[in-house]
Protein backbone atom coordinates (compact mmCIF):
# COMPACT_ATOMS: atom_id res chain seq x y z
CA MET A 1 193.45 101.07 80.01
CA SER A 2 191.94 97.10 79.42
CA ASP A 3 188.71 96.11 77.99
CA ILE A 4 187.16 95.84 81.38
CA VAL A 5 185.79 98.19 80.75
CA LEU A 6 183.94 99.29 77.30
CA GLN A 7 183.44 102.64 75.80
CA ASP A 8 181.58 102.80 72.56
CA LEU A 9 180.58 106.35 71.31
CA ASP A 10 177.63 106.43 69.12
CA ASN A 11 176.51 110.00 67.04
CA GLY A 12 176.21 111.15 70.68
CA LEU A 13 175.20 108.05 72.91
CA LEU A 14 177.95 106.80 75.13
CA THR A 15 178.01 103.49 75.53
CA ILE A 16 179.44 102.47 78.83
CA THR A 17 180.76 98.51 78.97
CA MET A 18 181.21 95.93 82.78
CA ASN A 19 182.47 93.44 81.30
CA ARG A 20 183.55 90.93 83.51
CA PRO A 21 180.59 88.38 82.62
CA ASP A 22 182.10 85.25 84.18
CA ARG A 23 182.25 87.23 87.36
CA ARG A 24 178.72 89.31 87.07
CA ASN A 25 180.78 92.30 86.39
CA ALA A 26 180.91 91.99 90.52
CA LEU A 27 183.53 95.07 91.30
CA ASN A 28 188.01 95.11 91.17
CA PRO A 29 190.42 98.17 91.97
CA GLU A 30 190.73 97.96 88.23
CA MET A 31 187.07 98.06 86.75
CA THR A 32 186.03 100.81 88.99
CA GLN A 33 189.11 102.21 88.14
CA GLY A 34 188.12 102.50 84.28
CA LEU A 35 184.65 103.30 85.34
CA VAL A 36 185.91 106.33 86.76
CA ALA A 37 188.03 107.51 83.62
CA ALA A 38 185.20 106.30 81.46
CA ALA A 39 182.21 109.21 83.57
CA ARG A 40 185.25 111.41 83.72
CA ARG A 41 185.39 111.35 79.28
CA ALA A 42 181.43 111.87 79.71
CA GLN A 43 181.36 114.59 81.55
CA GLU A 44 184.12 116.10 79.52
CA ASP A 45 184.04 114.92 75.98
CA HIS A 46 181.69 117.52 74.17
CA ASP A 47 180.93 114.65 71.59
CA VAL A 48 179.36 112.49 74.65
CA ARG A 49 175.43 114.01 74.64
CA ALA A 50 173.69 110.98 76.89
CA VAL A 51 175.29 108.41 77.88
CA LEU A 52 174.16 104.53 78.91
CA ILE A 53 175.24 102.10 81.30
CA LYS A 54 174.72 98.44 80.70
CA GLY A 55 177.02 95.20 82.19
CA ALA A 56 178.39 92.43 79.85
CA GLY A 57 176.47 88.77 79.86
CA GLY A 58 173.01 89.64 81.23
CA THR A 59 174.55 90.83 84.57
CA PHE A 60 174.77 95.16 85.40
CA CYS A 61 176.56 94.32 88.79
CA VAL A 62 176.16 92.03 91.76
CA GLY A 63 178.10 94.71 93.62
CA GLY A 64 182.01 94.17 95.04
CA ASP A 65 184.24 91.32 94.24
CA VAL A 66 183.06 89.55 97.65
CA ARG A 67 185.12 86.19 96.92
CA SER A 68 188.06 89.01 96.06
CA MET A 69 187.90 90.06 99.38
CA ALA A 70 187.43 86.85 101.20
CA ALA A 71 190.72 85.82 99.61
CA GLY A 72 192.87 87.64 101.94
CA ARG A 73 195.60 90.00 100.68
CA ALA A 74 198.10 91.88 102.96
CA PRO A 75 195.41 94.58 105.30
CA LEU A 76 195.85 98.35 103.90
CA PRO A 77 195.83 100.79 106.65
CA PHE A 78 192.42 102.08 107.57
CA GLU A 79 193.22 105.51 106.23
CA ALA A 80 194.85 103.68 102.75
CA LYS A 81 192.12 101.77 102.09
CA ARG A 82 189.19 104.28 102.54
CA ALA A 83 190.91 106.83 100.24
CA ASN A 84 191.23 103.52 97.45
CA LEU A 85 187.67 103.82 98.11
CA ARG A 86 186.87 106.83 97.48
CA ARG A 87 188.61 106.60 94.77
CA GLY A 88 186.05 104.65 92.78
CA MET A 89 183.00 105.63 94.62
CA GLU A 90 183.18 109.32 92.12
CA VAL A 91 181.83 107.23 89.53
CA SER A 92 178.13 108.31 91.07
CA ARG A 93 179.43 111.51 92.07
CA ILE A 94 179.92 112.23 88.19
CA LEU A 95 177.10 110.17 86.38
CA HIS A 96 174.46 111.24 88.45
CA GLN A 97 175.96 115.67 88.95
CA MET A 98 176.62 115.51 85.13
CA ALA A 99 174.73 117.77 82.74
CA LYS A 100 173.91 115.25 80.69
CA PRO A 101 171.25 112.24 80.55
CA VAL A 102 172.12 108.91 82.17
CA VAL A 103 170.18 105.38 81.67
CA ALA A 104 171.76 102.45 83.35
CA GLN A 105 170.25 99.18 81.67
CA LEU A 106 169.52 96.31 83.95
CA ASP A 107 169.09 93.00 83.49
CA GLY A 108 169.88 89.55 86.06
CA ALA A 109 171.10 91.41 89.31
CA ALA A 110 171.93 95.10 90.37
CA ALA A 111 172.46 94.77 93.48
CA GLY A 112 175.66 95.71 97.00
CA ALA A 113 177.24 98.44 94.89
CA GLY A 114 175.67 98.02 91.52
CA LEU A 115 172.89 99.00 92.76
CA SER A 116 173.61 102.36 93.48
CA ILE A 117 175.52 102.42 90.56
CA ALA A 118 172.63 102.18 88.87
CA LEU A 119 170.83 104.34 90.65
CA SER A 120 173.45 107.51 90.16
CA CYS A 121 171.76 107.50 87.11
CA ASP A 122 169.04 109.91 85.62
CA LEU A 123 166.26 106.38 83.97
CA ARG A 124 166.99 103.35 84.74
CA VAL A 125 165.60 100.07 82.10
CA ALA A 126 164.88 96.58 83.96
CA ALA A 127 164.01 93.40 82.02
CA SER A 128 161.65 91.62 82.96
CA SER A 129 163.64 89.20 85.61
CA VAL A 130 166.33 91.98 87.33
CA LYS A 131 166.69 90.59 90.98
CA ILE A 132 167.64 94.22 92.99
CA THR A 133 168.76 94.38 96.19
CA THR A 134 170.59 96.57 98.53
CA ALA A 135 172.75 92.97 99.72
CA PHE A 136 174.90 95.25 102.18
CA ALA A 137 174.04 93.77 105.01
CA LYS A 138 174.43 90.48 104.26
CA VAL A 139 177.81 90.59 104.12
CA GLY A 140 179.18 92.90 106.98
CA PHE A 141 178.93 96.25 105.13
CA SER A 142 177.12 99.31 105.36
CA GLY A 143 177.10 100.37 101.93
CA ASP A 144 178.76 102.04 99.65
CA TYR A 145 178.91 104.58 96.25
CA GLY A 146 176.04 106.41 97.17
CA GLY A 147 172.53 103.83 97.02
CA THR A 148 171.79 105.57 100.89
CA TYR A 149 171.67 108.65 99.45
CA PHE A 150 170.49 108.32 96.70
CA LEU A 151 167.33 106.33 97.93
CA THR A 152 166.03 108.18 100.72
CA LYS A 153 166.27 110.82 97.99
CA MET A 154 164.44 108.78 96.13
CA LEU A 155 161.62 107.22 98.85
CA GLY A 156 162.32 107.90 101.86
CA SER A 157 164.57 107.46 104.74
CA ALA A 158 161.41 104.32 105.64
CA LYS A 159 161.65 102.84 102.92
CA ALA A 160 165.32 103.17 102.35
CA ARG A 161 166.22 101.69 106.42
CA GLU A 162 164.08 98.38 104.96
CA LEU A 163 166.45 98.38 101.84
CA TYR A 164 169.64 98.04 103.64
CA LEU A 165 168.12 96.41 107.12
CA MET A 166 166.54 93.61 106.06
CA SER A 167 167.93 93.84 102.79
CA PRO A 168 164.66 91.52 101.13
CA VAL A 169 165.22 90.63 97.14
CA LEU A 170 163.31 92.93 95.14
CA SER A 171 161.22 92.50 91.05
CA ALA A 172 161.49 94.58 88.63
CA GLN A 173 157.94 95.03 89.05
CA GLU A 174 158.24 95.09 92.97
CA ALA A 175 161.20 98.16 92.18
CA LEU A 176 158.99 99.83 89.08
CA ALA A 177 156.36 99.75 92.13
CA LEU A 178 158.88 101.51 94.86
CA GLY A 179 159.75 104.04 91.97
CA MET A 180 162.87 102.58 91.44
CA VAL A 181 163.90 101.82 88.70
CA THR A 182 162.08 103.36 85.23
CA LYS A 183 160.43 101.18 83.06
CA VAL A 184 159.90 96.89 82.58
CA VAL A 185 160.19 95.73 79.72
CA ASP A 186 160.95 91.94 78.10
CA ASN A 187 164.44 90.42 78.49
CA ALA A 188 164.43 89.75 75.31
CA GLU A 189 163.99 93.48 74.57
CA VAL A 190 166.18 95.61 77.87
CA GLU A 191 168.74 96.43 75.52
CA THR A 192 167.13 97.45 72.59
CA ALA A 193 164.13 99.34 74.94
CA ALA A 194 167.32 100.86 77.16
CA ARG A 195 169.62 101.85 73.97
CA ASP A 196 166.45 103.17 72.47
CA LEU A 197 165.66 105.50 75.37
CA ALA A 198 169.27 106.94 75.61
CA MET A 199 169.71 107.47 71.73
CA SER A 200 166.97 109.51 72.14
CA LEU A 201 167.75 111.41 74.79
CA ALA A 202 171.75 111.56 73.73
CA GLN A 203 169.42 113.03 69.85
CA GLY A 204 167.39 115.95 72.25
CA PRO A 205 167.98 119.37 73.75
CA SER A 206 171.41 118.41 75.43
CA ILE A 207 171.72 122.21 76.82
CA THR A 208 168.25 121.98 78.45
CA TYR A 209 168.61 118.68 80.12
CA GLY A 210 171.62 118.98 81.27
CA TYR A 211 169.95 122.54 83.26
CA ILE A 212 166.90 120.32 84.38
CA LYS A 213 169.90 118.00 86.07
CA THR A 214 171.25 120.79 87.75
CA ASN A 215 167.91 122.49 89.11
CA ILE A 216 166.49 118.76 90.20
CA ASN A 217 170.17 118.74 91.91
CA ASN A 218 169.53 122.22 93.42
CA ALA A 219 166.63 120.75 94.96
CA GLU A 220 167.86 117.92 96.62
CA THR A 221 170.03 120.30 99.05
CA MET A 222 169.12 124.44 98.02
CA THR A 223 165.60 126.69 99.57
CA LEU A 224 162.75 127.71 97.57
CA GLU A 225 164.04 130.94 96.70
CA ALA A 226 167.81 129.49 95.79
CA CYS A 227 165.85 127.60 93.41
CA PHE A 228 164.23 129.92 91.71
CA ASP A 229 166.89 132.16 91.13
CA GLY A 230 168.79 128.66 89.42
CA GLU A 231 165.71 128.13 86.94
CA SER A 232 165.08 131.31 86.19
CA ILE A 233 168.88 132.15 85.13
CA HIS A 234 168.47 128.76 82.76
CA HIS A 235 165.19 128.97 81.79
CA THR A 236 166.51 131.71 80.19
CA ARG A 237 169.79 130.73 79.34
CA CYS A 238 167.76 128.04 76.97
CA SER A 239 165.12 130.68 75.94
CA ASP A 240 168.70 131.82 74.22
CA THR A 241 169.87 128.46 72.44
CA ASP A 242 169.07 127.31 68.83
CA ASP A 243 167.59 123.86 69.95
CA HIS A 244 165.05 126.57 71.45
CA LYS A 245 163.88 128.25 68.40
CA GLU A 246 163.63 125.24 66.73
CA ALA A 247 161.21 123.91 68.95
CA ALA A 248 159.35 126.22 68.92
CA LYS A 249 159.47 126.95 64.85
CA ALA A 250 158.72 122.94 65.22
CA PHE A 251 155.91 123.22 67.43
CA VAL A 252 154.49 126.15 64.99
CA GLU A 253 155.08 124.23 61.86
CA LYS A 254 153.21 121.06 63.53
CA ARG A 255 156.70 118.81 62.62
CA LYS A 256 158.94 117.59 65.60
CA PRO A 257 161.93 119.90 65.74
CA VAL A 258 165.93 118.52 64.90
CA PHE A 259 167.79 119.40 67.57
CA LYS A 260 171.24 120.23 67.78
CA GLY A 261 172.97 120.40 70.89
CA GLN A 262 173.12 123.53 70.89
């Protein structure tokens, strides 16, 4: 894979960087393939304990490469186009479902499929000047990369309809008020703030984080009884981990625990 998607592993934190700054990190086939490969690596590599996803050049991602779409390449049959899109959308599913925490660093703009990818993450750190929009309706698309799913689960059906049908451009503070982002920081601080948050998760109780994500994902689709069953199983499994034992010991000794992800 080329350097269009960069990967850097440091102390358990895998940083995935979308690297098309000249196109504001617009998604093309090569980038989507690279993102899916990076997400799969994050999911499967035991040395990866948390993920930070960001864009190069001061922009997260403006979505699909509309200029390339408008160039009028030779048309593909419907099923081929659908299959290509569905393969690329796997990045959102993997980031959302993987048993590791994922942080998105949002600066510049997060629009269209770029916003969808950000919404698939667990936490979002936004620069104060970032612009956030669904954007799809403005270019004649209905939405992809899971954005309609994530926004509906996050904000409810009424607000998701508003943001997709009217496609307003939200400021960082407006997105924060809605609950779409976790925190807003000054532009100059967003890289450090996002990395510090992601690194703190990489140094945390990894097994516990994985079960927390599973419990919350279960709550999106399962009955209360099934969620109770899952919580009881995961809680019991956590009780046998070295990280839980270290946390209990640190609590008694009034010190900060040192987690090893075990």
